[in-house]
Coordinates of C-alpha atoms in Angstrom, one line a residue:
M143 CA 21.7 49.3 8.3
Q144 CA 21.5 47.8 11.9
S145 CA 17.8 48.8 12.0
L146 CA 17.2 47.2 8.7
K147 CA 18.8 43.9 9.8
I148 CA 16.7 43.9 13.0
L149 CA 13.5 44.5 11.0
S150 CA 14.4 41.8 8.6
F151 CA 15.1 39.4 11.4
C152 CA 11.8 40.3 13.1
V153 CA 9.8 39.9 9.9
G154 CA 11.5 36.6 9.2
A155 CA 10.7 35.4 12.8
I156 CA 7.1 36.3 12.4
V157 CA 6.8 34.5 9.1
L158 CA 8.5 31.4 10.5
A159 CA 6.2 31.5 13.5
L160 CA 3.1 31.7 11.3
A161 CA 4.3 28.9 9.1
T162 CA 5.0 26.7 12.0
A163 CA 1.6 27.4 13.5
A164 CA -0.1 26.7 10.2
Y165 CA 1.8 23.4 9.8
A166 CA 1.0 22.4 13.4
N167 CA -2.7 23.1 12.8
R168 CA -2.6 21.2 9.6
K169 CA -1.0 18.2 11.3
I170 CA -3.5 18.2 14.1
N171 CA -6.4 18.4 11.7
N172 CA -5.1 15.7 9.4
S173 CA -4.3 13.3 12.3
K174 CA -8.1 13.0 13.0
E175 CA -10.0 9.9 11.9
I176 CA -10.0 9.4 8.2
N177 CA -13.1 10.8 6.5
T178 CA -15.0 8.1 4.7
G179 CA -16.7 10.6 2.3
T180 CA -19.7 9.2 0.5
P181 CA -20.2 5.6 1.7
G182 CA -19.8 3.0 -1.1
K183 CA -18.4 5.5 -3.6
G184 CA -14.6 5.4 -3.2
F185 CA -11.8 3.2 -2.1
A186 CA -8.1 3.6 -1.2
L187 CA -5.4 1.1 -2.2
V188 CA -2.4 2.1 -0.2
E189 CA 0.9 0.5 -1.5
L190 CA 3.9 0.8 0.7
F191 CA 7.5 0.1 -0.5
T192 CA 9.6 -0.7 2.5
S193 CA 12.6 -2.8 3.7
E194 CA 14.0 -4.2 6.9
G195 CA 17.3 -2.8 5.9
C196 CA 16.1 0.8 5.9
S197 CA 16.2 2.7 9.2
S198 CA 13.6 5.2 8.0
C199 CA 11.1 2.4 7.3
P200 CA 9.9 1.2 10.7
P201 CA 7.9 4.4 11.4
A202 CA 6.1 3.9 8.1
D203 CA 5.4 0.3 8.8
E204 CA 3.9 1.3 12.2
L205 CA 1.8 4.0 10.6
L206 CA 0.4 1.7 8.0
A207 CA -0.4 -0.9 10.7
K208 CA -2.2 1.8 12.7
I209 CA -4.3 2.9 9.8
Q210 CA -5.1 -0.7 8.9
K211 CA -6.6 -1.2 12.4
E212 CA -8.6 2.1 12.2
T213 CA -10.0 1.4 8.7
Q214 CA -11.1 -2.3 9.0
D215 CA -14.7 -1.3 8.3
K216 CA -13.8 1.0 5.4
P217 CA -12.8 0.2 1.8
V218 CA -9.1 0.8 2.6
Y219 CA -6.7 -1.9 1.3
I220 CA -3.1 -1.8 2.5
L221 CA -0.2 -3.6 0.8
A222 CA 3.4 -3.6 2.0
Y223 CA 6.0 -4.6 -0.6
H224 CA 9.4 -5.4 0.7
V225 CA 11.9 -4.4 -2.0
D226 CA 15.2 -6.2 -2.5
Y227 CA 17.7 -3.4 -3.3
W228 CA 18.6 -2.9 0.4
N229 CA 19.7 -6.6 0.7
N230 CA 23.3 -6.0 -0.2
L231 CA 23.8 -3.4 2.5
G232 CA 24.2 -5.7 5.5
W233 CA 20.8 -7.4 6.0
K234 CA 18.7 -9.5 3.7
D235 CA 15.0 -8.9 4.2
V236 CA 13.3 -12.3 4.3
F237 CA 10.1 -10.8 2.8
S238 CA 11.9 -9.0 -0.1
N239 CA 11.3 -9.8 -3.7
A240 CA 12.8 -8.4 -6.9
M241 CA 9.3 -8.3 -8.3
F242 CA 8.3 -5.6 -5.8
S243 CA 11.4 -3.5 -6.7
K244 CA 10.3 -3.8 -10.3
R245 CA 6.8 -2.7 -9.4
Q246 CA 8.2 0.4 -7.6
N247 CA 10.2 1.2 -10.7
E248 CA 7.1 1.0 -12.8
Y249 CA 5.4 3.6 -10.5
S250 CA 8.5 5.8 -10.9
R251 CA 7.8 5.9 -14.7
Y252 CA 4.0 6.3 -14.3
L253 CA 4.3 9.2 -11.8
N254 CA 7.7 10.6 -12.8
A255 CA 8.7 10.1 -9.2
Q256 CA 11.9 9.1 -7.4
V257 CA 12.4 5.6 -6.1
Y258 CA 13.0 5.5 -2.3
T259 CA 11.9 3.9 0.9
P260 CA 9.6 4.3 2.6
Q261 CA 7.4 5.3 -0.3
V262 CA 3.6 5.1 -0.5
V263 CA 1.4 5.2 -3.6
V264 CA -2.3 5.7 -3.2
N265 CA -4.7 4.4 -6.0
G266 CA -1.7 4.4 -8.4
K267 CA -2.0 8.2 -8.7
T268 CA -0.3 9.9 -5.7
D269 CA 3.1 9.1 -4.2
L270 CA 4.3 10.4 -0.8
V271 CA 6.7 9.6 2.0
G272 CA 5.4 6.6 3.9
S273 CA 5.9 8.0 7.3
D274 CA 4.1 11.4 6.6
E275 CA 0.9 10.8 8.6
P276 CA -1.0 14.0 7.8
V277 CA -0.4 13.8 4.0
L278 CA -1.2 10.1 3.9
R279 CA -4.4 10.6 5.9
E280 CA -5.4 13.4 3.5
A281 CA -4.7 11.2 0.5
I282 CA -6.8 8.3 1.8
S283 CA -9.7 10.6 2.7
S284 CA -9.6 12.1 -0.8
A285 CA -9.5 8.7 -2.4
L286 CA -12.5 7.6 -0.5
T287 CA -14.6 10.3 -2.0
T288 CA -13.7 9.4 -5.6
E289 CA -16.2 7.2 -7.4
Q290 CA -15.0 3.9 -8.7
T291 CA -15.2 3.3 -12.5
A292 CA -15.0 -0.5 -12.3
Q293 CA -15.9 -3.3 -9.9
V294 CA -14.4 -6.6 -9.1
S295 CA -15.6 -9.4 -6.8
L296 CA -13.6 -12.4 -5.6
K297 CA -14.1 -15.9 -4.4
A298 CA -11.0 -17.7 -3.0
Q299 CA -10.7 -21.4 -2.2
Q300 CA -7.6 -23.2 -0.8
N301 CA -6.8 -26.6 -2.5
G302 CA -3.8 -28.0 -0.7
D303 CA -0.8 -25.8 -1.5
K304 CA -2.8 -23.9 -4.2
L305 CA -5.2 -21.1 -4.0
T306 CA -8.0 -20.9 -6.6
V307 CA -9.4 -17.4 -7.1
N308 CA -12.6 -16.8 -9.1
Y309 CA -13.2 -13.2 -10.2
E310 CA -16.1 -11.3 -11.7
L311 CA -15.7 -7.9 -13.3
S312 CA -18.0 -5.0 -14.2
G313 CA -17.4 -1.7 -15.9
N314 CA -14.8 -0.8 -18.5
T315 CA -11.9 -3.2 -18.4
D316 CA -10.3 -2.3 -21.7
N317 CA -6.5 -1.9 -21.4
Q318 CA -6.7 -2.9 -17.8
Q319 CA -5.1 -5.7 -15.8
L320 CA -6.2 -7.5 -12.6
L321 CA -3.6 -8.0 -9.9
L322 CA -4.1 -10.5 -7.1
A323 CA -2.0 -10.0 -3.9
I324 CA -1.5 -12.8 -1.4
V325 CA -1.0 -11.0 1.9
Q326 CA 0.4 -12.1 5.2
K327 CA -1.4 -9.9 7.8
S328 CA 1.4 -9.7 10.3
A329 CA 4.9 -10.8 11.2
I330 CA 7.8 -10.0 13.6
S331 CA 11.5 -10.0 12.6
K332 CA 14.6 -9.7 14.7
V333 CA 17.2 -7.8 12.6
A334 CA 20.8 -8.8 13.4
R335 CA 22.7 -6.5 11.0
G336 CA 22.3 -3.4 8.8
E337 CA 20.8 -0.1 9.7
N338 CA 18.2 -1.7 12.0
S339 CA 20.7 -4.0 13.7
G340 CA 19.4 -5.2 17.1
R341 CA 15.8 -4.1 16.5
T342 CA 12.7 -6.2 16.6
L343 CA 10.4 -5.1 13.8
S344 CA 6.7 -5.6 13.4
H345 CA 5.2 -5.8 10.0
A346 CA 1.6 -5.7 8.7
Q347 CA 0.0 -6.5 5.3
I348 CA 3.1 -8.1 3.8
V349 CA 2.6 -9.0 0.1
R350 CA 4.1 -12.5 -0.4
E351 CA 2.8 -13.1 -3.9
L352 CA 1.5 -10.8 -6.7
K353 CA 0.0 -12.2 -9.8
T354 CA -1.0 -10.1 -12.8
I355 CA -3.8 -11.2 -15.1
A356 CA -4.4 -9.4 -18.5
L357 CA -8.1 -8.5 -19.0
N358 CA -10.2 -8.6 -22.1
Q359 CA -13.9 -8.5 -22.9
V360 CA -14.5 -11.7 -20.7
K361 CA -16.0 -10.5 -17.4
K362 CA -15.4 -13.8 -15.4
G363 CA -12.3 -15.9 -14.9
Q364 CA -10.3 -18.1 -12.6
S365 CA -6.6 -18.1 -11.6
T366 CA -4.5 -20.5 -9.5
I367 CA -1.7 -19.3 -7.3
D368 CA 1.0 -21.2 -5.4
L369 CA 0.6 -20.6 -1.7
P370 CA 3.7 -19.3 0.1
K371 CA 5.4 -21.3 2.9
G372 CA 3.9 -20.6 6.3
F373 CA 0.4 -20.0 5.0
T374 CA -2.4 -20.2 7.4
P375 CA -6.1 -19.4 6.5
Q376 CA -6.6 -17.2 9.5
G377 CA -3.5 -15.0 9.1
W378 CA -3.7 -14.3 5.4
E379 CA -5.9 -12.6 2.8
V380 CA -6.3 -11.9 -0.9
V381 CA -6.5 -8.3 -2.2
G382 CA -7.5 -7.8 -5.8
F383 CA -7.5 -4.6 -7.8
I384 CA -7.8 -3.4 -11.4
Q385 CA -5.1 -1.2 -12.8
D386 CA -4.8 0.8 -16.0
K387 CA -1.7 -0.5 -18.0
T388 CA -1.0 2.8 -19.5
S389 CA -1.3 5.3 -16.6
G390 CA -0.9 3.0 -13.5
E391 CA -4.2 4.4 -12.1
V392 CA -6.0 1.8 -9.9
L393 CA -9.7 1.8 -10.8
T394 CA -11.1 -0.4 -8.0
A395 CA -10.0 -2.8 -5.3
T396 CA -11.6 -5.4 -3.0
K397 CA -10.5 -8.3 -0.8
A398 CA -11.5 -11.9 0.0
D399 CA -10.7 -12.9 3.5
L400 CA -9.5 -16.5 3.8
T401 CA -11.3 -18.9 6.1
T402 CA -10.9 -22.5 7.0
N403 CA -13.1 -23.4 4.0
A404 CA -11.4 -20.6 2.1
I405 CA -14.5 -19.4 0.3
T406 CA -15.7 -15.9 0.8
K407 CA -16.9 -12.9 -1.2
I408 CA -16.7 -9.2 -0.3

């Protein structure tokens, strides 16, 4: 019996060592630069659900900021939604919005997934822990090799405290909707209470407004959005994407960087 116990322990130790080595190798391989796949074929819309009240969220915020810098020349679009259900636990996130909590719950139904922070959804099809760098990089690389089934182009113009967005679509847009996100590129917050009490947090790609437009056979249109307080043309951008209303799958995405004249097309 003693020999059997020793053998079982040794076999278990070997299996654990092999599993650890395999995981370490996977992590090293997936921490490399994101593979772009076939240029012009794919895209990755990376949606992070986060909160300043969540102690597990800062590593995810930092990871998404790092990937944002690495992929500036690639069709990778990052959106950080600050949910509001952490606000009654000691700290109110100034960027939080009940609309973003509702969107996360919609993904829960689409993907049959749990609601948690930090959670990332890639192209409306894959959810994962927002701080899991190897898995996130793998999901982005995979998305970049998948051909888009629709296209959208944007022109954005600031008119006082309003933003006028002209859009043009191609491909199948039946049962689809166009979403326009007004994004603040960066911000810093000093958290006084809650799980992150005493910390200074850096944020990237903060969604401040999200407008949904129902699509039909018309391939061109215009939408006007109220600009959030603190808006500056240099520090903000517009990200637009087409999403299937039934499955939640994102079919394409693009962005229009805001300039002083606020007119640009990508």
